[in-house]
Coordinates of C-alpha atoms in Angstrom, one line a residue:
Chain A
M22 CA 133.7 123.4 34.6
D23 CA 136.0 123.6 37.3
L24 CA 135.3 126.2 40.0
A25 CA 138.9 128.0 40.2
H26 CA 138.7 128.1 35.7
Q27 CA 135.0 130.3 35.9
E28 CA 136.4 132.9 38.4
A29 CA 139.7 133.5 36.1
I30 CA 137.3 133.3 33.0
L31 CA 134.7 136.0 35.2
K32 CA 138.2 138.2 35.9
V33 CA 139.7 138.2 32.6
V34 CA 135.8 139.5 31.3
Q35 CA 135.4 141.9 34.0
E36 CA 139.2 143.7 33.0
K37 CA 139.1 143.3 29.7
G38 CA 135.5 143.7 28.6
K39 CA 133.7 140.8 26.5
E40 CA 133.8 142.4 23.3
N41 CA 136.9 141.8 23.3
V42 CA 137.6 138.6 24.6
V43 CA 137.1 134.9 22.5
V44 CA 137.4 131.0 24.7
V45 CA 138.9 128.5 22.4
L46 CA 138.2 125.1 23.6
G47 CA 140.2 121.8 23.3
S48 CA 137.5 119.2 24.6
P49 CA 138.0 115.9 23.3
D50 CA 134.2 115.1 22.9
P51 CA 131.2 116.8 22.0
E52 CA 130.2 116.2 26.2
S53 CA 132.7 118.2 27.6
A54 CA 132.6 120.5 24.5
E55 CA 129.1 121.7 25.5
L56 CA 129.9 121.7 28.9
A57 CA 132.4 123.8 28.8
A58 CA 130.5 126.3 26.1
E59 CA 127.5 126.3 27.9
T60 CA 129.1 127.9 30.8
V61 CA 131.2 130.6 29.0
V62 CA 127.7 131.5 26.4
N63 CA 124.4 130.8 28.6
G64 CA 126.7 130.5 32.3
D65 CA 127.4 127.4 34.2
P66 CA 124.8 124.8 33.4
T67 CA 125.9 122.3 37.0
F68 CA 124.9 126.0 38.7
A69 CA 128.0 125.4 41.0
G70 CA 130.2 127.7 40.4
P71 CA 130.6 131.3 40.0
L72 CA 128.8 131.4 35.9
A73 CA 126.0 130.1 37.3
G74 CA 123.2 132.2 36.2
V75 CA 125.6 134.2 34.8
S76 CA 125.1 134.4 30.7
L77 CA 128.7 136.1 29.0
G78 CA 127.7 135.3 25.9
L79 CA 131.6 135.0 24.9
P80 CA 132.3 134.3 21.5
V81 CA 133.5 130.2 21.9
Y82 CA 135.3 127.9 19.5
H83 CA 136.7 124.8 19.7
V84 CA 140.5 124.0 17.9
L85 CA 138.8 121.9 15.9
E86 CA 136.4 124.0 14.0
P87 CA 137.2 125.5 10.4
E88 CA 137.3 129.0 11.8
V89 CA 140.2 128.6 13.7
R90 CA 142.1 126.4 11.5
G91 CA 141.3 128.5 9.0
A92 CA 143.1 131.4 10.9
V93 CA 146.1 129.5 12.3
D94 CA 149.4 129.0 9.9
P95 CA 148.8 125.5 8.5
K96 CA 152.3 124.1 9.8
V97 CA 151.8 125.4 13.1
Y98 CA 148.3 123.5 13.4
R99 CA 149.3 120.6 12.3
D100 CA 152.1 120.3 14.8
A101 CA 149.5 121.2 17.5
V102 CA 146.6 119.8 16.6
G103 CA 147.0 117.6 13.7
L104 CA 146.9 114.1 15.0
M105 CA 143.8 114.4 17.3
E106 CA 141.9 115.7 13.7
A107 CA 142.4 111.9 13.1
V108 CA 140.9 110.5 16.4
L109 CA 138.3 113.3 17.9
P110 CA 135.0 113.5 16.5
A111 CA 135.8 116.9 15.0
A112 CA 132.2 117.2 13.2
E113 CA 130.0 116.4 16.2
I114 CA 132.1 118.5 18.6
S115 CA 131.7 121.5 16.0
A116 CA 128.6 121.4 15.6
V117 CA 127.4 121.1 19.1
V118 CA 130.0 124.3 20.0
R119 CA 128.4 125.8 17.0
R120 CA 124.7 125.7 18.4
I121 CA 125.5 127.1 21.7
R122 CA 127.4 130.0 20.2
G123 CA 124.6 130.6 18.3
S124 CA 122.3 130.0 21.5
K125 CA 123.1 133.6 23.5
T126 CA 120.1 134.0 26.0
E127 CA 121.1 137.4 25.4
Chain B
M23 CA 139.6 136.2 14.2
F24 CA 142.3 136.3 17.3
N25 CA 144.2 139.5 15.9
G26 CA 144.0 141.8 19.0
K27 CA 141.6 139.6 20.8
Q28 CA 142.5 138.6 24.3
V29 CA 141.7 135.1 24.1
I30 CA 141.3 132.4 26.9
V31 CA 142.1 128.3 25.9
I32 CA 140.7 125.8 27.9
G33 CA 142.3 122.9 26.9
E34 CA 141.7 119.2 27.9
R35 CA 144.6 117.2 28.5
D36 CA 143.0 113.9 26.5
G37 CA 141.8 116.2 23.7
V38 CA 143.9 119.3 23.0
A39 CA 146.2 120.6 25.8
G40 CA 146.1 124.3 26.5
P41 CA 149.5 125.2 25.3
A42 CA 148.8 123.4 21.9
I43 CA 146.4 125.8 21.3
A44 CA 147.7 128.7 22.7
S45 CA 150.7 128.2 20.3
C46 CA 148.0 128.3 17.5
V47 CA 146.1 131.2 18.7
T48 CA 149.9 133.4 19.4
A49 CA 150.6 132.1 15.9
S50 CA 147.5 133.8 14.4
G51 CA 148.0 137.1 16.6
G52 CA 145.6 136.4 19.5
N53 CA 146.8 137.9 22.9
V54 CA 146.1 134.5 25.2
V55 CA 145.0 135.6 28.5
L56 CA 144.1 132.6 30.3
V57 CA 145.6 129.0 29.4
H58 CA 144.2 125.8 31.8
T59 CA 144.2 122.5 30.8
D60 CA 141.8 120.1 32.2
C61 CA 142.2 116.8 33.4
F62 CA 139.3 114.4 34.6
V63 CA 141.6 111.3 35.3
Chain C
M19 CA 174.8 95.1 32.7
I20 CA 172.7 92.3 34.7
Q21 CA 169.1 92.1 33.0
P22 CA 165.6 93.2 35.3
V23 CA 163.0 91.3 35.1
I24 CA 159.7 91.3 36.7
K25 CA 159.2 88.2 39.3
G26 CA 156.3 89.3 40.3
V27 CA 153.1 91.6 40.3
S28 CA 150.3 92.3 42.9
A29 CA 147.1 94.0 42.8
I30 CA 144.4 94.6 45.4
L31 CA 141.2 97.0 45.6
A32 CA 140.0 97.8 49.2
H33 CA 136.4 98.7 48.5
A34 CA 136.0 102.2 50.6
P35 CA 131.8 103.2 49.9
S36 CA 131.9 105.0 53.2
F37 CA 135.2 106.9 52.3
I38 CA 133.2 108.4 49.5
R39 CA 132.5 111.8 51.4
H40 CA 136.2 112.2 52.3
G41 CA 137.0 112.2 48.9
S42 CA 138.0 115.6 47.6
K43 CA 135.5 116.6 44.8
P44 CA 132.2 115.1 47.7
S45 CA 133.6 117.1 50.5
R46 CA 133.9 120.0 48.7
E47 CA 130.5 119.8 47.7
I48 CA 128.6 118.1 50.7
G49 CA 130.4 121.4 52.3
A50 CA 128.4 123.8 50.1
D51 CA 125.6 121.7 50.1
A52 CA 124.4 119.3 53.1
D53 CA 121.6 118.2 51.7
L54 CA 124.1 116.0 49.2
L55 CA 124.9 114.1 51.6
P56 CA 121.8 111.7 51.9
T57 CA 121.3 111.5 48.0
I58 CA 125.2 110.6 48.1
L59 CA 124.7 108.0 51.0
A60 CA 121.5 106.2 48.8
H61 CA 123.9 105.8 45.9
L62 CA 126.8 103.6 47.7
R63 CA 127.3 100.0 46.7
S64 CA 127.5 97.0 48.4
Y65 CA 130.2 94.7 49.0
H66 CA 128.8 92.1 47.5
E67 CA 127.8 94.3 44.2
A68 CA 131.7 95.7 44.7
L69 CA 132.8 92.0 43.9
S70 CA 130.5 91.1 41.0
Y71 CA 132.0 94.5 39.0
A72 CA 133.4 92.4 36.5
P73 CA 136.0 95.7 36.1
H74 CA 137.2 94.6 39.7
Q75 CA 137.8 91.1 38.4
V76 CA 140.3 92.2 36.1
F77 CA 142.0 94.2 38.4
V78 CA 142.7 91.5 40.4
G79 CA 143.4 89.1 37.4
R80 CA 140.2 86.5 37.7
I81 CA 138.9 87.9 34.4
R82 CA 141.1 89.0 31.2
P83 CA 140.8 92.7 30.0
N84 CA 139.9 91.7 27.0
K85 CA 137.0 89.4 28.1
L86 CA 135.3 92.6 29.1
R87 CA 134.4 93.1 24.9
T88 CA 132.4 89.5 25.3
L89 CA 130.4 90.5 28.7
P90 CA 127.2 92.1 28.3
T91 CA 127.4 95.8 29.2
P92 CA 126.7 97.7 31.1
W93 CA 128.8 96.1 33.1
L94 CA 127.8 97.7 36.1
T95 CA 124.0 95.8 35.9
H96 CA 125.7 92.3 34.5
P97 CA 127.2 91.2 37.7
V98 CA 129.8 88.2 37.3
A99 CA 131.2 85.6 40.3
P100 CA 131.6 87.4 43.5
E101 CA 135.1 86.3 44.2
R102 CA 137.0 88.2 46.9
F103 CA 140.8 86.8 45.6
G104 CA 141.8 86.6 42.6
P105 CA 145.3 85.5 40.9
F106 CA 147.1 89.2 41.7
G107 CA 145.5 90.0 45.2
E108 CA 141.9 91.0 46.5
I109 CA 138.9 92.7 46.9
L110 CA 139.3 93.9 50.9
P111 CA 135.7 94.6 52.6
E112 CA 135.8 98.2 54.3
E113 CA 135.4 97.0 57.5
E114 CA 139.3 95.3 57.0
L115 CA 140.2 98.1 55.5
Y116 CA 139.7 100.1 58.9
G117 CA 141.5 97.6 60.6
L118 CA 144.5 97.8 58.0
L119 CA 144.2 101.3 58.5
A120 CA 144.5 100.5 62.4
L121 CA 147.5 98.8 61.4
A122 CA 149.5 101.6 59.4
D123 CA 148.4 103.9 62.3
E124 CA 151.8 104.4 64.4
F125 CA 151.0 107.7 66.0
R126 CA 147.8 106.7 67.2
L127 CA 145.6 108.8 65.0
L128 CA 142.3 106.9 65.0
A129 CA 140.0 106.0 67.3
L130 CA 137.6 103.4 66.8
D131 CA 134.6 102.2 68.6
S132 CA 135.3 99.0 70.4
D133 CA 132.1 97.2 69.3
F134 CA 133.6 97.4 65.8
T135 CA 136.8 96.7 66.5
E136 CA 136.0 93.6 67.9
E137 CA 134.1 93.0 64.9
V138 CA 136.9 93.9 62.8
I139 CA 140.1 91.7 64.6
K140 CA 136.9 88.8 64.0
R141 CA 137.7 89.5 60.7
L142 CA 141.2 90.1 60.6
A143 CA 142.0 86.6 62.5
D144 CA 140.8 85.0 59.3
H145 CA 142.7 86.9 56.8
P146 CA 145.7 84.5 55.0
M147 CA 148.3 87.5 55.8
L148 CA 146.8 89.7 57.8
H149 CA 146.0 87.3 60.5
S150 CA 149.8 86.6 61.3
M151 CA 150.4 90.5 62.3
C152 CA 150.4 91.6 65.8
L153 CA 146.7 92.8 65.7
D154 CA 147.5 94.9 69.4
P155 CA 147.2 98.2 67.2
V156 CA 143.4 97.3 66.2
R157 CA 142.7 96.6 69.6
E158 CA 144.3 100.3 71.0
A159 CA 142.4 102.1 68.6
G160 CA 139.3 100.7 69.7
R161 CA 140.3 101.6 73.3
R162 CA 140.8 105.1 72.6
D163 CA 137.5 107.7 73.0
F164 CA 136.5 108.5 69.5
G165 CA 134.1 110.7 71.0
E166 CA 136.0 112.6 72.7
S167 CA 138.5 113.2 69.5
L168 CA 135.4 114.4 67.7
N169 CA 134.8 117.0 70.7
S170 CA 138.2 118.5 68.9
A171 CA 136.8 120.7 65.9
S172 CA 139.8 119.4 63.8
A173 CA 139.3 115.6 63.9
M174 CA 137.3 114.0 61.0
P175 CA 134.4 111.4 61.8
L176 CA 134.9 108.1 60.2
F177 CA 132.2 105.7 59.2
V178 CA 130.9 102.3 57.9
E179 CA 128.3 100.9 55.6
G180 CA 127.5 104.3 54.7
N181 CA 126.6 106.8 57.8
R182 CA 127.1 104.6 61.0
L183 CA 129.5 106.4 63.1
I184 CA 132.2 104.0 64.0
G185 CA 135.5 106.4 64.8
A186 CA 137.3 109.4 64.2
I187 CA 141.0 110.5 62.6
R188 CA 142.3 113.2 64.6
R189 CA 145.0 115.8 63.8
G190 CA 148.5 115.4 63.8
Q191 CA 149.3 118.7 65.5
E192 CA 147.1 121.5 65.9
D193 CA 149.3 124.0 64.5
D194 CA 150.4 122.7 61.0
E195 CA 148.0 122.0 58.1
S196 CA 150.2 119.5 56.6
L197 CA 149.2 117.4 59.6
A198 CA 145.6 117.9 59.0
A199 CA 142.6 115.2 59.8
P200 CA 141.9 114.9 56.0
F201 CA 145.6 114.5 54.5
L202 CA 146.4 112.1 57.6
L203 CA 144.2 109.7 56.6
E204 CA 144.4 110.3 52.4
N205 CA 148.2 109.0 53.4
L206 CA 147.5 106.3 56.4
A207 CA 145.0 105.2 53.2
G208 CA 148.0 105.3 50.4
K209 CA 150.0 103.4 53.5
A210 CA 148.0 100.6 54.0
T211 CA 146.8 99.8 50.5
G212 CA 150.1 99.4 49.3
A213 CA 151.7 97.5 52.2
L214 CA 148.9 95.3 51.3
A215 CA 149.8 94.6 48.0
L216 CA 153.1 94.2 49.2
L217 CA 151.9 91.6 51.6
H218 CA 150.0 90.2 48.6
L219 CA 153.0 90.2 46.5
A220 CA 154.9 88.2 49.0
S221 CA 152.1 85.6 49.1
R222 CA 152.2 84.8 45.8
D223 CA 154.9 85.1 43.6
G224 CA 157.6 83.4 46.1
L225 CA 159.3 86.6 47.4
S226 CA 160.8 86.5 50.4
L227 CA 159.8 89.5 52.6
D228 CA 163.3 89.9 54.1
A229 CA 165.1 89.3 50.8
V230 CA 163.3 92.9 49.5
E231 CA 166.2 95.5 50.0
Y232 CA 164.6 98.8 48.4
V233 CA 160.9 99.5 48.1
L234 CA 159.9 102.4 45.7
G235 CA 156.8 104.6 46.8
C236 CA 154.9 106.0 43.5
S237 CA 151.5 106.7 45.4
E238 CA 150.4 110.5 44.4
E239 CA 149.8 111.2 48.2
A240 CA 152.0 114.6 49.8
V241 CA 153.4 113.2 53.1
G242 CA 155.4 115.1 55.0
D243 CA 154.9 118.2 58.1
R244 CA 154.7 121.8 57.2
Y245 CA 158.4 122.2 56.8
Q246 CA 158.4 119.8 53.6
R247 CA 154.7 118.8 52.6
G248 CA 155.1 116.2 49.8
G249 CA 158.7 115.3 50.6
G250 CA 157.9 112.2 52.6
N251 CA 158.5 108.7 52.1
L252 CA 155.6 106.3 51.9
G253 CA 158.3 103.6 50.1
K254 CA 160.0 102.8 53.7
A255 CA 156.7 103.1 55.6
M256 CA 154.8 100.6 53.5
A257 CA 158.0 98.7 53.4
E258 CA 158.0 98.5 57.6
M259 CA 154.5 98.0 57.7
A260 CA 154.8 94.8 55.5
G261 CA 157.5 93.2 57.3
C262 CA 160.5 94.2 54.7
G263 CA 163.0 94.3 57.8
N264 CA 166.1 94.2 55.3
A265 CA 164.5 97.2 52.9
S266 CA 164.9 100.5 53.2
G267 CA 162.8 103.2 50.5
A268 CA 162.2 106.3 49.0
D269 CA 159.5 107.6 47.1
I270 CA 158.6 108.1 43.2
K271 CA 156.8 111.2 42.6
N272 CA 155.4 112.0 38.7
F273 CA 151.6 112.6 39.5
C274 CA 149.7 109.7 37.5
A275 CA 152.6 108.6 35.7
A276 CA 154.8 107.7 38.7
P277 CA 154.8 103.7 38.2
I278 CA 156.4 104.1 35.2
P279 CA 159.7 105.9 36.0
A280 CA 159.5 104.0 39.4
L281 CA 160.0 100.9 37.4
V282 CA 162.6 102.3 35.3
V283 CA 164.5 103.2 38.3
G284 CA 163.8 100.0 40.0
G285 CA 165.1 98.1 37.1
S286 CA 167.8 100.6 36.4
L287 CA 168.8 99.7 40.3
V288 CA 168.7 95.7 39.8
A289 CA 171.0 96.0 36.2
A290 CA 173.5 98.4 38.1
G291 CA 173.7 95.7 40.6
V292 CA 173.3 98.0 43.5
F293 CA 170.1 96.3 44.5
E294 CA 169.2 92.6 43.9
N295 CA 165.5 93.2 44.8
V296 CA 163.1 96.1 44.1
A297 CA 159.5 96.1 45.2
V298 CA 157.6 98.8 43.1
V299 CA 154.8 99.9 45.4
G300 CA 151.7 101.8 44.5
G301 CA 148.8 102.7 47.1
G302 CA 145.2 104.2 46.5
S303 CA 144.4 107.5 46.1
L304 CA 141.1 108.5 48.6
A305 CA 140.9 112.0 47.0
K306 CA 140.0 110.9 44.3
L307 CA 137.1 108.8 45.4
G308 CA 133.6 110.0 43.9
M309 CA 135.7 112.1 41.5
K310 CA 132.7 111.8 39.2
F311 CA 130.0 111.3 41.5
R312 CA 127.7 113.8 39.9
G313 CA 127.9 111.7 36.4
H314 CA 126.8 109.0 38.2
L315 CA 124.3 110.6 39.9
K316 CA 122.9 112.2 37.1
H317 CA 122.3 108.5 35.4
Q318 CA 120.9 107.3 38.6
M319 CA 124.1 104.7 38.5
P320 CA 125.8 104.1 41.6
I321 CA 128.9 106.2 42.8
L322 CA 132.1 103.5 40.9
E323 CA 134.5 105.6 42.5
D324 CA 134.2 103.5 45.9
V325 CA 137.4 101.4 45.5
L326 CA 141.5 102.5 46.7
A327 CA 143.7 100.4 44.4
G328 CA 147.0 98.6 45.6
I329 CA 149.9 97.5 43.1
A330 CA 152.9 96.2 43.5
V331 CA 155.7 95.0 41.7
W332 CA 158.7 93.0 42.2
V333 CA 162.0 93.7 40.1
G334 CA 164.6 90.7 40.5
R335 CA 167.7 89.8 38.3
D336 CA 166.9 87.5 35.4
D337 CA 165.8 83.9 36.5
G338 CA 165.8 82.7 32.7
R339 CA 161.7 83.1 32.2
S340 CA 160.8 86.2 33.5
P341 CA 159.7 88.9 31.5
R342 CA 162.6 91.7 30.6
I343 CA 162.3 94.8 31.4
R344 CA 163.8 96.4 28.1
L345 CA 166.0 99.8 29.5
D346 CA 167.2 100.2 26.2
S347 CA 163.4 101.1 24.7
V348 CA 162.3 103.6 27.9
G349 CA 160.3 106.7 26.3
R350 CA 160.6 109.9 27.7
H351 CA 159.0 113.1 27.2
E352 CA 161.4 115.6 26.9
V353 CA 160.7 119.5 27.6
K354 CA 160.9 120.8 24.3
A355 CA 159.1 118.2 23.1
G356 CA 155.8 120.4 23.5
S357 CA 152.3 119.5 24.7
S358 CA 150.5 117.9 21.6
N359 CA 149.3 114.6 21.8
Q360 CA 151.7 113.7 18.7
A361 CA 154.8 114.9 20.3
I362 CA 153.9 113.2 23.5
L363 CA 153.6 109.9 21.6
E364 CA 156.0 110.2 19.3
A365 CA 158.4 110.1 22.4
L366 CA 156.9 108.0 24.6
V367 CA 155.7 105.4 22.1
A368 CA 157.3 105.3 18.2
R369 CA 160.8 106.7 19.5
P370 CA 161.9 104.4 21.5
L371 CA 160.4 101.4 19.7
A372 CA 162.5 102.9 16.7
K373 CA 165.6 102.7 18.9
I374 CA 165.8 99.0 19.3
G375 CA 164.5 99.0 15.5
K376 CA 160.9 98.0 16.0
R377 CA 157.6 99.4 14.6
I378 CA 154.3 100.6 16.5
T379 CA 152.5 97.6 14.7
E380 CA 155.1 95.0 15.9
V381 CA 154.7 95.7 19.7
G382 CA 151.9 93.3 21.0
I383 CA 150.0 94.8 23.4
F384 CA 149.9 98.9 24.7
A385 CA 149.1 99.6 28.0
T386 CA 148.1 103.0 28.4
E387 CA 145.7 105.2 31.2
L388 CA 143.2 102.2 31.5
H389 CA 140.3 104.0 32.7
N390 CA 136.9 102.3 33.5
P391 CA 134.9 104.2 30.9
E392 CA 131.4 103.2 32.7
I393 CA 132.9 105.2 35.3
T394 CA 133.8 108.5 32.7
V395 CA 131.7 108.5 30.1
P396 CA 128.8 109.0 32.7
Q397 CA 130.5 112.4 33.7
G398 CA 131.2 113.8 29.6
N399 CA 134.7 112.5 29.9
G400 CA 134.2 109.8 27.3
D401 CA 136.5 106.7 26.3
V402 CA 140.2 107.6 27.8
P403 CA 141.7 104.4 27.2
L404 CA 139.8 104.2 23.7
R405 CA 140.5 107.6 22.8
N406 CA 144.6 106.6 23.5
Y407 CA 144.5 104.1 21.4
R408 CA 143.0 105.8 18.1
T409 CA 145.5 108.4 18.9
M410 CA 148.4 105.8 19.0
A411 CA 146.7 103.6 15.5
A412 CA 146.6 107.7 14.1
L413 CA 149.9 107.8 15.0
A414 CA 151.1 104.4 13.0
A415 CA 148.9 105.6 10.0
L416 CA 150.5 108.9 10.0
R417 CA 153.9 107.2 10.0
G418 CA 152.6 104.8 7.3
E419 CA 152.6 101.9 9.3
I420 CA 149.0 101.2 8.6
D421 CA 146.5 103.1 6.7
A422 CA 144.1 105.6 7.8
S423 CA 141.3 102.5 7.0
E424 CA 142.8 100.0 9.8
I425 CA 142.2 102.5 12.7
D426 CA 140.0 100.4 14.0
A427 CA 141.4 96.9 13.6
F428 CA 144.6 98.6 15.5
V429 CA 142.6 99.2 18.7
Q430 CA 141.0 95.9 18.3
K431 CA 144.7 94.3 17.6
H432 CA 146.7 96.0 20.1
G433 CA 144.2 97.8 23.0
M434 CA 141.7 96.5 25.5
P435 CA 138.9 98.0 27.4
G436 CA 139.5 100.1 30.3
F437 CA 138.5 98.5 33.8
A438 CA 140.7 100.9 36.6
P439 CA 138.5 102.5 38.9
T440 CA 140.1 106.5 39.2
Q441 CA 143.2 105.9 40.6
G442 CA 145.2 108.0 38.4
H443 CA 148.9 106.7 38.5
L444 CA 147.5 102.9 38.9
A445 CA 145.2 103.2 36.1
S446 CA 148.2 104.4 34.0
A447 CA 149.4 101.0 32.5
I448 CA 150.7 99.8 36.0
C449 CA 147.0 98.3 36.3
F450 CA 148.0 96.1 33.1
L451 CA 151.4 94.7 34.2
G452 CA 150.0 91.1 36.5
H453 CA 148.1 90.4 33.0
A454 CA 151.4 91.6 30.7
R455 CA 153.5 88.9 33.1
E456 CA 150.9 85.8 32.8
M457 CA 150.6 86.2 29.0
L458 CA 154.5 87.0 28.7
L459 CA 155.2 83.9 30.3
A460 CA 152.4 82.2 28.5
K461 CA 153.5 83.5 25.2
E462 CA 150.1 84.7 24.5
I463 CA 152.3 87.8 23.4
E464 CA 156.2 88.7 22.7
T465 CA 155.8 92.5 24.1
V466 CA 153.8 95.0 25.8
Q467 CA 154.6 98.8 26.1
L468 CA 153.6 100.2 29.4
V469 CA 152.6 103.6 28.5
A470 CA 151.8 106.2 30.9
K471 CA 151.1 110.3 31.1
G472 CA 151.2 112.6 34.1
S473 CA 149.8 116.4 34.1
L474 CA 152.4 117.9 35.5
F475 CA 150.3 121.2 35.1
L476 CA 148.2 120.7 37.7
G477 CA 150.7 121.7 40.4
M478 CA 150.9 125.1 38.7
M479 CA 154.9 124.6 38.9
S480 CA 155.4 123.7 35.1
R481 CA 152.7 124.1 32.2
Q482 CA 154.3 120.6 30.4
S483 CA 152.7 117.6 31.0
D484 CA 154.8 114.7 30.9
G485 CA 155.2 110.7 30.7
M486 CA 156.9 107.5 30.5
S487 CA 157.6 104.2 28.7
V488 CA 158.8 101.1 28.6
L489 CA 159.2 98.0 26.7
I490 CA 158.2 94.6 28.7
E491 CA 159.4 91.6 26.7
A492 CA 159.3 87.7 27.0
Q493 CA 161.7 85.3 27.4

């Protein structure tokens, strides 16, 4: 994940407290979802950014996961995400993000 | 799940863009504190 | 209205492996970890390898994009005939790129090693177009002392063959960040590769350089000093370098999408009778060299983002045969449309077609962002064109034009594999235009829709994205 993004995330967590923060991803495939989710749960896997070695353990979801879809008004969801449900590998992406969400090293 | 939460949105241009995700979060009572959209090309 | 047509298209690549270290991503990471440089240098491709890489031969027009589907993969380990010249242009070797940079260097920023310069001049003398240019600027660069330049901390060293030091580029002005050496090198690279594409356009498609009246630059570089960084003009600079003495020019900026609005504006200038011959020219993006090198290293691959590109398009009056630019079917991504992919594609694909009574499935081929998947997949960024085509197909299904089960067939019929290097704006639809023109002239297809998207939000002035599309049609 972009180093500037990592820094911004760290700042939000410091200001708001990690128990109040949720992360939602829009990655197009399992590989990039994995990188992003891993970064906000167990730390930057590339060891390049400010979150290297920092296990924030944030609850992270992909926008295509059923939890997110269930929480959003169906019309809003359809307009914002609808078409991509048919295009992106939702099941694979969801499986990856769910696994990492449950893998908090803390 | 978003009600009363501070939400960080990391969208991707070729997946679902940040503002599109943010519209979902806001509509469900979440407070979007950070929106990014990645572009790798 | 005068009907504007595409009278010619050129496309070039310049092999630039020793410039990878100056790309934005590699230079930042080398700065943080000097041990990385030897690893990068151990993963560069030779010129011969760059020539025999199938996607490069597609870029210069020797192989049709769809032929890539039948070639064995990975293309990286299945070389094709290593030809330098193709129907649209050439793949320039790095030594000659230095000569081209020196020819572009009006402000004597470059200093080159004298022996290396001799080598370069000999090679330029054999170049089909550059041989006729005055090579004095190259000779002069060879007479300047690059060691002295390098004594100044603000100069940047230049290399060939990976790590052979052969020169330097100095800063434009000591107290002007906008004229720092790395930015000037980026801008020179953009100017030089764009001008080379313009020269190829003239040599191939019967365009007289004297007949060009306006050059629209559509590169991604920010030209200008501290008072107008990014406000500058590469269009006229490229016109001058290529010898378009009767032309003026300006730039159209829109991130990766810029070539399509440039094409539409160029077509409109011709349609309105303002100019008879307009050239739309995009030069290469040095900042994007090695952008995904981490992914390539991780998979023990050479760094594939090792070429700069250049494309030039001749837009002129209807000649009764060249493909038409359908100005009545231009798609734009409106502010209020929103940033969901559905909204973007409705604005860029469906609506402009509906305006002229066409359905999505009636378009022969769509050209979208044609990034080479062998470059993006190892970094975990997936297959960009495939995803774009699947999204278009899903939109066609949503609109009831095809059945959801026909998405893969749609991609096969209306799409193509990606073949472009990470050169944002030039990968964005315009790299197919040379092929499109030939296929439309041969009546292999009737229509091509060029669809480009730009990441407006990257500049932090708006959260919007943008895009434009235009339909090109056979006579």
